[in-house]
Coordinates of C-alpha atoms in Angstrom, one line a residue:
M74 CA -60.5 10.2 -97.9
M75 CA -62.6 7.1 -98.7
I76 CA -65.8 9.0 -98.0
L77 CA -64.4 11.9 -100.1
R78 CA -63.9 9.5 -103.1
R79 CA -67.5 8.3 -103.0
T80 CA -68.9 11.8 -102.5
A81 CA -66.9 12.9 -105.6
L82 CA -68.4 10.2 -107.8
V83 CA -71.9 11.1 -106.8
A84 CA -71.2 14.8 -107.3
A85 CA -69.7 14.2 -110.8
L86 CA -72.6 12.1 -112.0
L87 CA -75.4 14.2 -110.2
G88 CA -65.8 32.4 -134.3
V89 CA -63.9 29.4 -135.2
T90 CA -64.3 29.1 -138.9
A91 CA -63.3 25.5 -139.1
V92 CA -60.6 24.5 -141.5
L93 CA -62.3 21.7 -143.2
P94 CA -60.5 19.1 -145.4
P95 CA -60.2 20.9 -148.7
A96 CA -61.1 17.9 -150.9
A97 CA -64.3 17.4 -149.2
A98 CA -65.5 20.8 -148.1
H99 CA -67.3 21.5 -151.4
A100 CA -68.1 18.0 -152.4
D101 CA -71.5 17.5 -154.2
A102 CA -73.6 14.7 -152.7
P103 CA -74.8 12.0 -155.1
A104 CA -78.6 11.8 -155.5
A105 CA -78.9 8.6 -153.5
C106 CA -76.8 8.6 -150.4
G107 CA -79.3 8.2 -147.5
R108 CA -80.1 10.8 -145.0
A109 CA -76.4 11.6 -144.7
G110 CA -76.5 13.2 -148.2
Q111 CA -79.1 15.7 -147.1
A112 CA -76.8 18.5 -146.1
A113 CA -78.7 21.0 -144.0
A114 CA -79.0 24.6 -145.1
G115 CA -80.0 25.7 -141.6
P116 CA -78.6 25.2 -138.1
A117 CA -76.9 22.0 -137.2
A118 CA -79.7 21.2 -134.9
T119 CA -82.0 20.3 -137.8
S120 CA -79.6 18.3 -140.0
F121 CA -80.6 14.8 -139.0
A122 CA -82.8 12.7 -136.7
V123 CA -81.0 11.2 -133.7
S124 CA -80.9 7.5 -132.9
V125 CA -82.8 6.6 -129.7
A126 CA -81.1 3.2 -129.8
D127 CA -77.8 4.8 -128.8
P128 CA -78.2 6.5 -125.4
E129 CA -75.3 8.8 -126.0
Q130 CA -76.7 10.0 -129.4
A131 CA -80.2 10.1 -128.0
R132 CA -79.1 13.1 -125.8
L133 CA -78.7 15.1 -129.0
A134 CA -82.5 15.6 -128.9
D135 CA -82.0 18.2 -126.3
P136 CA -81.6 21.5 -128.3
R137 CA -79.0 22.8 -125.9
T138 CA -76.5 20.2 -127.3
A139 CA -76.7 21.7 -130.8
A140 CA -76.2 25.2 -129.2
F141 CA -72.7 24.1 -128.1
T142 CA -71.8 23.4 -131.7
E143 CA -73.3 26.6 -133.1
R144 CA -72.0 28.9 -130.3
A145 CA -68.5 27.6 -130.9
A146 CA -68.8 28.2 -134.7
F147 CA -68.4 24.5 -135.4
G148 CA -71.6 24.3 -137.3
E149 CA -69.9 24.0 -140.7
F150 CA -68.5 20.6 -139.6
V151 CA -72.1 19.3 -139.2
R152 CA -73.5 21.0 -142.3
R153 CA -70.7 19.9 -144.7
F154 CA -69.8 16.4 -143.4
P155 CA -72.8 14.6 -145.1
A156 CA -71.8 15.7 -148.5
A157 CA -68.2 14.8 -147.8
L158 CA -69.2 11.3 -146.9
C159 CA -71.1 10.9 -150.1
S160 CA -68.1 12.0 -152.1
A161 CA -66.2 8.8 -151.1
R162 CA -65.9 6.3 -154.0
D163 CA -64.7 3.3 -152.0
A164 CA -64.0 2.1 -148.5
A165 CA -60.3 3.1 -148.6
E166 CA -61.2 6.6 -149.6
A167 CA -63.9 6.7 -146.9
G168 CA -61.2 5.8 -144.3
R169 CA -58.9 8.5 -145.4
L170 CA -61.8 11.0 -145.5
L171 CA -62.8 10.1 -141.9
D172 CA -59.2 10.5 -140.8
A173 CA -59.0 14.0 -142.4
W174 CA -62.3 15.2 -140.9
G175 CA -61.5 13.9 -137.5
E176 CA -58.1 15.5 -137.4
A177 CA -59.6 18.8 -138.7
L178 CA -62.2 18.7 -135.9
W179 CA -59.4 18.1 -133.3
R180 CA -57.3 20.9 -134.7
A181 CA -60.2 23.3 -134.7
A182 CA -61.0 22.4 -131.0
V183 CA -57.4 22.8 -129.9
N184 CA -57.0 26.1 -131.8
R185 CA -60.2 27.4 -130.4
A186 CA -59.3 26.4 -126.8
Q187 CA -55.9 28.1 -127.2
G188 CA -57.5 31.4 -128.6
L189 CA -55.9 30.9 -132.0
R190 CA -59.2 30.7 -133.9
P191 CA -61.8 32.7 -131.9
G192 CA -65.4 32.1 -132.9
G193 CA -68.8 32.0 -131.2
D194 CA -69.6 33.4 -127.8
L195 CA -68.7 30.5 -125.6
A196 CA -65.4 30.7 -123.6
A197 CA -62.4 29.5 -125.6
G198 CA -61.5 26.8 -123.2
D199 CA -64.9 25.2 -123.2
D200 CA -64.5 21.5 -124.0
R201 CA -68.2 20.8 -124.6
P202 CA -68.4 21.9 -128.3
L203 CA -65.9 19.2 -129.3
Y204 CA -67.9 16.5 -127.6
W205 CA -71.3 17.4 -128.9
T206 CA -70.1 18.2 -132.5
R207 CA -68.2 14.9 -132.7
L208 CA -71.3 13.1 -131.5
R209 CA -73.5 14.7 -134.1
M210 CA -71.1 13.7 -136.8
T211 CA -71.2 10.1 -135.6
V212 CA -75.0 10.1 -136.1
Q213 CA -74.4 11.4 -139.7
L214 CA -71.9 8.6 -140.3
A215 CA -74.4 6.1 -139.1
D216 CA -77.0 7.5 -141.5
W217 CA -74.7 7.3 -144.4
T218 CA -75.6 4.6 -147.0
P219 CA -72.7 4.1 -149.4
A220 CA -72.9 2.1 -152.6
F221 CA -70.0 -0.1 -151.5
P222 CA -69.4 -2.3 -148.4
V223 CA -67.8 -0.7 -145.3
D224 CA -67.0 -1.8 -141.8
R225 CA -69.0 0.9 -140.0
Q226 CA -67.4 0.3 -136.6
A227 CA -64.0 0.5 -138.0
L228 CA -64.7 3.8 -139.7
R229 CA -66.3 5.2 -136.6
T230 CA -63.2 4.2 -134.6
R231 CA -61.0 5.9 -137.2
F232 CA -63.0 9.1 -136.9
E233 CA -63.2 9.0 -133.1
D234 CA -59.4 8.4 -132.8
A235 CA -58.6 11.2 -135.2
S236 CA -61.0 13.7 -133.5
R237 CA -59.6 12.9 -130.0
G238 CA -56.0 13.6 -130.9
L239 CA -54.7 10.0 -131.3
T240 CA -53.5 10.6 -134.9
A241 CA -51.4 13.4 -136.5
N242 CA -50.5 14.7 -133.0
D243 CA -46.9 13.7 -132.6
F244 CA -44.2 15.4 -130.5
R245 CA -41.9 17.6 -132.5
G246 CA -38.9 15.8 -131.2
T247 CA -36.8 18.9 -130.6
A248 CA -33.5 18.2 -128.9
G249 CA -33.3 19.2 -125.3
V250 CA -37.1 19.5 -124.9
R251 CA -38.8 17.1 -122.6
R252 CA -42.0 15.4 -123.8
L253 CA -45.0 15.2 -121.5
F254 CA -48.0 13.1 -122.7
V255 CA -51.4 13.5 -120.9
S256 CA -55.0 12.4 -121.4
G257 CA -58.3 13.9 -120.4
F258 CA -61.9 12.8 -120.7
D259 CA -65.2 13.8 -122.3
P260 CA -68.0 15.3 -120.2
F261 CA -70.0 12.6 -118.3
G262 CA -73.1 12.3 -116.0
L263 CA -75.1 13.9 -118.8
D264 CA -78.5 12.3 -118.0
A265 CA -78.6 14.4 -114.9
E266 CA -77.1 17.5 -116.4
P267 CA -76.4 17.8 -120.2
R268 CA -74.6 21.0 -119.7
R269 CA -71.7 19.4 -117.8
A270 CA -68.2 19.9 -118.9
N271 CA -65.1 18.0 -117.9
P272 CA -62.1 20.2 -116.7
S273 CA -59.6 17.5 -117.7
G274 CA -60.8 17.7 -121.3
S275 CA -60.7 21.5 -121.2
A276 CA -57.2 21.4 -119.7
V277 CA -55.7 19.1 -122.2
L278 CA -57.2 21.0 -125.2
Q279 CA -55.6 24.1 -123.9
L280 CA -52.2 22.4 -123.3
N281 CA -51.9 20.2 -126.4
G282 CA -48.8 21.2 -128.4
R283 CA -47.9 23.9 -126.0
R284 CA -44.3 24.6 -124.9
V285 CA -43.8 25.1 -121.1
T286 CA -40.8 25.7 -118.9
L287 CA -40.6 23.1 -116.1
A288 CA -39.8 24.2 -112.5
D289 CA -36.1 23.2 -113.0
G290 CA -35.8 25.4 -116.1
T291 CA -36.1 22.6 -118.6
P292 CA -38.3 23.3 -121.7
A293 CA -41.0 20.7 -122.3
E294 CA -43.7 20.1 -124.9
I295 CA -47.1 18.7 -124.0
R296 CA -49.2 16.4 -126.2
A297 CA -52.7 15.3 -125.3
V298 CA -55.7 13.2 -126.1
V299 CA -59.3 13.3 -124.9
L300 CA -60.8 9.8 -124.1
P301 CA -64.4 8.7 -124.2
V302 CA -66.3 7.8 -121.0
R303 CA -67.4 4.4 -122.4
Y304 CA -66.4 1.0 -121.2
A305 CA -66.7 -0.5 -124.7
D306 CA -63.9 1.8 -126.1
F307 CA -61.6 0.8 -123.2
D308 CA -62.4 -2.9 -123.9
A309 CA -61.4 -2.2 -127.6
G310 CA -58.0 -0.8 -126.6
I311 CA -58.3 3.0 -127.0
V312 CA -56.0 3.6 -124.0
E313 CA -53.4 1.3 -125.5
R314 CA -53.7 3.0 -128.9
A315 CA -53.4 6.4 -127.3
Y316 CA -50.4 5.6 -125.0
G317 CA -48.6 2.9 -126.9
P318 CA -47.0 5.1 -129.6
R319 CA -45.8 7.5 -126.9
L320 CA -44.2 4.7 -124.9
A321 CA -42.4 3.0 -127.8
P322 CA -38.7 4.1 -128.3
G323 CA -38.2 6.9 -130.9
P324 CA -38.9 10.6 -131.5
R325 CA -42.6 10.1 -130.5
A326 CA -41.7 8.7 -127.1
A327 CA -42.8 10.7 -124.0
D328 CA -40.6 11.4 -121.1
M329 CA -43.5 11.3 -118.7
I330 CA -47.2 10.3 -118.9
T331 CA -50.1 11.4 -116.8
S332 CA -53.8 10.5 -117.2
I333 CA -56.1 13.3 -115.9
S334 CA -59.7 13.2 -114.9
Q335 CA -62.3 15.0 -112.8
G336 CA -62.2 13.9 -109.2
Y337 CA -63.0 15.4 -105.8
P338 CA -64.6 18.6 -104.7
G339 CA -62.2 21.4 -104.0
I340 CA -58.9 19.6 -104.3
F341 CA -56.4 18.0 -106.7
T342 CA -55.1 14.5 -105.9
L343 CA -52.3 12.5 -107.3
E344 CA -53.4 8.9 -107.1
A345 CA -50.7 6.7 -105.5
W346 CA -52.3 3.5 -106.6
A347 CA -54.4 2.2 -109.6
G348 CA -56.3 -1.0 -109.3
R349 CA -56.9 -3.7 -111.9
A350 CA -60.7 -4.0 -111.1
R351 CA -63.9 -2.4 -112.2
S352 CA -66.3 -1.7 -109.2
A353 CA -68.3 1.4 -110.0
D354 CA -71.8 0.0 -110.6
P355 CA -74.5 1.2 -110.4
Y356 CA -72.9 4.3 -112.0
P357 CA -73.1 4.0 -115.8
D358 CA -70.8 5.3 -118.5
N359 CA -71.9 7.7 -121.3
A360 CA -73.6 4.9 -123.2
D361 CA -75.6 3.9 -120.1
A362 CA -73.4 0.7 -119.8
L363 CA -72.3 -0.7 -116.5
S364 CA -68.9 -2.2 -115.7
G365 CA -70.3 -5.4 -114.3
G366 CA -68.4 -4.9 -111.1
T367 CA -69.5 -3.5 -107.7
Y368 CA -67.7 -2.6 -104.5
E369 CA -68.7 -5.9 -103.0
H370 CA -68.0 -7.9 -106.2
P371 CA -65.3 -6.4 -108.4
V372 CA -64.5 -7.7 -111.9
T373 CA -61.3 -7.5 -113.9
A374 CA -61.4 -5.2 -116.8
P375 CA -61.3 -7.2 -120.1
G376 CA -58.5 -6.9 -122.6
L377 CA -55.7 -6.3 -120.1
G378 CA -52.3 -7.9 -120.4
P379 CA -50.6 -9.4 -117.4
G380 CA -50.0 -7.2 -114.4
A381 CA -50.2 -6.7 -110.7
Q382 CA -53.5 -6.1 -108.9
F383 CA -52.3 -2.6 -108.0
L384 CA -49.8 -0.4 -109.7
R385 CA -48.0 2.5 -107.9
T386 CA -47.4 5.9 -109.4
S387 CA -43.8 6.7 -110.4
L388 CA -44.5 10.4 -110.7
P389 CA -42.4 12.8 -108.6
T390 CA -45.3 13.4 -106.2
D391 CA -43.2 15.3 -103.6
T392 CA -42.5 18.1 -106.1
M393 CA -46.0 18.0 -107.8
T394 CA -47.8 18.3 -104.5
A395 CA -45.8 21.4 -103.7
V396 CA -48.4 23.2 -105.7
Q397 CA -51.1 24.4 -103.4
S398 CA -52.9 27.3 -105.0
P399 CA -55.7 28.0 -105.7
Y400 CA -56.6 24.4 -104.9
P401 CA -54.5 22.1 -102.6
V402 CA -52.8 19.2 -104.2
R403 CA -52.7 15.9 -102.2
L404 CA -51.2 12.5 -102.6
N405 CA -54.0 10.0 -102.2
T406 CA -52.7 6.6 -100.9
Q407 CA -56.1 4.9 -100.3
V408 CA -57.3 1.7 -101.9
S409 CA -60.1 -0.7 -101.6
E410 CA -59.1 -4.4 -101.6
I411 CA -60.1 -8.0 -100.7
P412 CA -57.2 -9.1 -98.4
A413 CA -55.4 -12.4 -99.1
G414 CA -57.5 -15.3 -97.7
Q415 CA -60.6 -13.1 -97.2
E416 CA -63.8 -12.5 -99.0
E417 CA -65.0 -9.1 -97.8
T418 CA -63.9 -5.8 -99.2
V419 CA -61.9 -3.5 -96.9
D420 CA -60.7 0.1 -97.3
R421 CA -57.1 1.0 -96.6
E422 CA -55.5 4.4 -96.2
D423 CA -51.9 3.3 -96.7
G424 CA -52.0 1.3 -99.9
P425 CA -52.7 -2.4 -100.6
S426 CA -51.6 -5.3 -98.4
P427 CA -49.5 -8.2 -99.8
G428 CA -51.5 -10.7 -101.9
S429 CA -54.7 -8.7 -101.9
R430 CA -57.2 -8.5 -104.8
A431 CA -58.0 -5.0 -106.2
V432 CA -61.4 -3.5 -105.7
A433 CA -60.6 0.1 -106.3
G434 CA -57.6 2.3 -106.6
G435 CA -57.4 5.8 -105.2
G436 CA -59.5 6.9 -108.2
G437 CA -62.2 4.4 -107.4
G438 CA -63.3 1.6 -109.7
Y439 CA -64.5 3.7 -112.6
L440 CA -62.8 4.6 -115.9
S441 CA -60.5 7.2 -114.3
N442 CA -58.9 4.4 -112.3
E443 CA -58.8 2.2 -115.4
V444 CA -57.0 4.7 -117.6
A445 CA -54.4 5.0 -114.9
Y446 CA -54.0 1.2 -114.6
R447 CA -54.0 0.5 -118.4
S448 CA -51.6 3.3 -119.3
N449 CA -49.2 2.4 -116.5
R450 CA -49.4 -1.3 -117.1
L451 CA -48.3 -0.6 -120.7
R452 CA -45.6 1.8 -119.4
L453 CA -44.1 -1.0 -117.2
E454 CA -44.1 -3.3 -120.2
L455 CA -42.6 -0.9 -122.7
N456 CA -40.7 1.7 -120.8
P457 CA -40.5 1.0 -117.1
R458 CA -38.1 3.8 -116.2
L459 CA -40.5 6.4 -117.5
P460 CA -42.6 8.3 -114.8
G461 CA -46.3 7.8 -115.0
G462 CA -49.4 8.2 -112.9
H463 CA -52.8 9.8 -112.6
L464 CA -54.0 13.3 -111.6
H465 CA -57.5 14.1 -110.4
T466 CA -58.8 17.7 -110.8
P467 CA -61.4 19.3 -108.6
V468 CA -65.0 19.0 -109.6
L469 CA -66.0 21.8 -112.0
T470 CA -68.8 23.9 -110.5
G471 CA -70.6 27.1 -111.3
L472 CA -73.1 26.1 -114.0
P473 CA -75.9 28.8 -114.1
A474 CA -79.1 28.0 -112.1
D475 CA -81.1 28.8 -115.2
P476 CA -81.1 25.6 -117.3
A477 CA -81.3 27.5 -120.5
R478 CA -78.0 29.2 -120.0
L479 CA -74.9 27.2 -121.0
S480 CA -72.3 29.2 -119.2
D481 CA -71.5 32.2 -117.0
T482 CA -68.5 34.0 -115.6
E483 CA -68.2 31.8 -112.4
F484 CA -68.2 28.6 -114.4
E485 CA -65.6 29.9 -116.8
R486 CA -63.5 31.3 -114.0
N487 CA -63.5 27.9 -112.3
E488 CA -62.6 26.1 -115.5
S489 CA -59.7 28.5 -116.2
A490 CA -58.4 28.2 -112.6
I491 CA -58.4 24.4 -112.9
T492 CA -56.5 24.4 -116.2
A493 CA -53.9 26.9 -114.9
E494 CA -53.2 24.6 -111.9
V495 CA -53.0 21.5 -114.1
R496 CA -50.3 23.3 -116.1
E497 CA -48.6 24.3 -112.9
V498 CA -48.7 20.7 -111.5
L499 CA -47.2 19.4 -114.7
R500 CA -44.5 22.1 -114.6
H501 CA -43.4 20.5 -111.3
S502 CA -42.9 17.0 -112.9
A503 CA -39.2 17.4 -113.8
A504 CA -37.8 15.6 -110.7
G505 CA -37.1 11.9 -110.3
G506 CA -39.4 9.2 -108.8
P507 CA -42.1 9.6 -106.2

């Protein structure tokens, strides 16, 4: 299993007409508003110059990335966003505008994924249009030169949070309906292959807001967010902003939480243990940043509150691993640790030993492990009786050999199969503890 985990990380790295915010959709741009005011009449691919200073934004120079936006019918977001920005009269209005546009992009992506607003020729469940459209809009936001002072990072955070489902995405609070909160991730490993998707992101887009019937007959509502693959966002608390409101008492509270990410080839795994450390270097995040920690020399993730070196899942793993088709579902109990009184890292198949220091959880030492640790550390602080844990999906395969093609039937079939099984595993989460 330890070899499998490392192989998985290497493998992973190797006609919507959008409902735009009505007040901004037809805004006229002032004469002087920087490049952001120059709304493009043509395709979204030509609406701005990308920044090579930001490695994530620099990937937009590849014309295939713009094709994801256009072929999902999201191009109007990119074409109309600059003029909307230039309509803001002060910083407060700019903040509200970014909330509205981010939430509109999230709704469009969810509705498209669920077949409610068909558009374009890409498969409905494809998560890549949301990622690349959001990223293009962050470039436009950076190009905007308002006539009043703004906190650019704060505004980008507002837009990112809204476009990832962190806002305006509450449970309905219907009596007798259980509430399941899940998170997925953006695509990653894009330097090697910019066409990559992330099945966890696809799954949560297709499940957000859906009503399902659990295996015991109980109705449940699912709410979801899509998180960035960037250490800086984790340092700034995006996991806590996403999960905190769903863990606090009240009608927004979840009855179960599960972070989801892409994991191993050919299998699902429920991770028994999440570790406090980062240890994934030399593998970078989407911003080409490193964690600062390696397998031999792990580091503690910054910004964490107090907590144990390892946290154990409290999901009902016996019932969830009963799902075995089309992919097997396994409980993964492995960890990497530095045993008490020692200096060398060792791998264990049966969980951590007493007093050890975390090197990696079952999900490794990357952000998939960290979202599990952060969300469950917060769960233990705010609502310790609530079940929580982490689910790894199989690696999504099937991209066409022709690099000019974005998708084909095998890729789409694999993505659909993973999403269907994520739903089935979640349906089996009604039982008590692990």
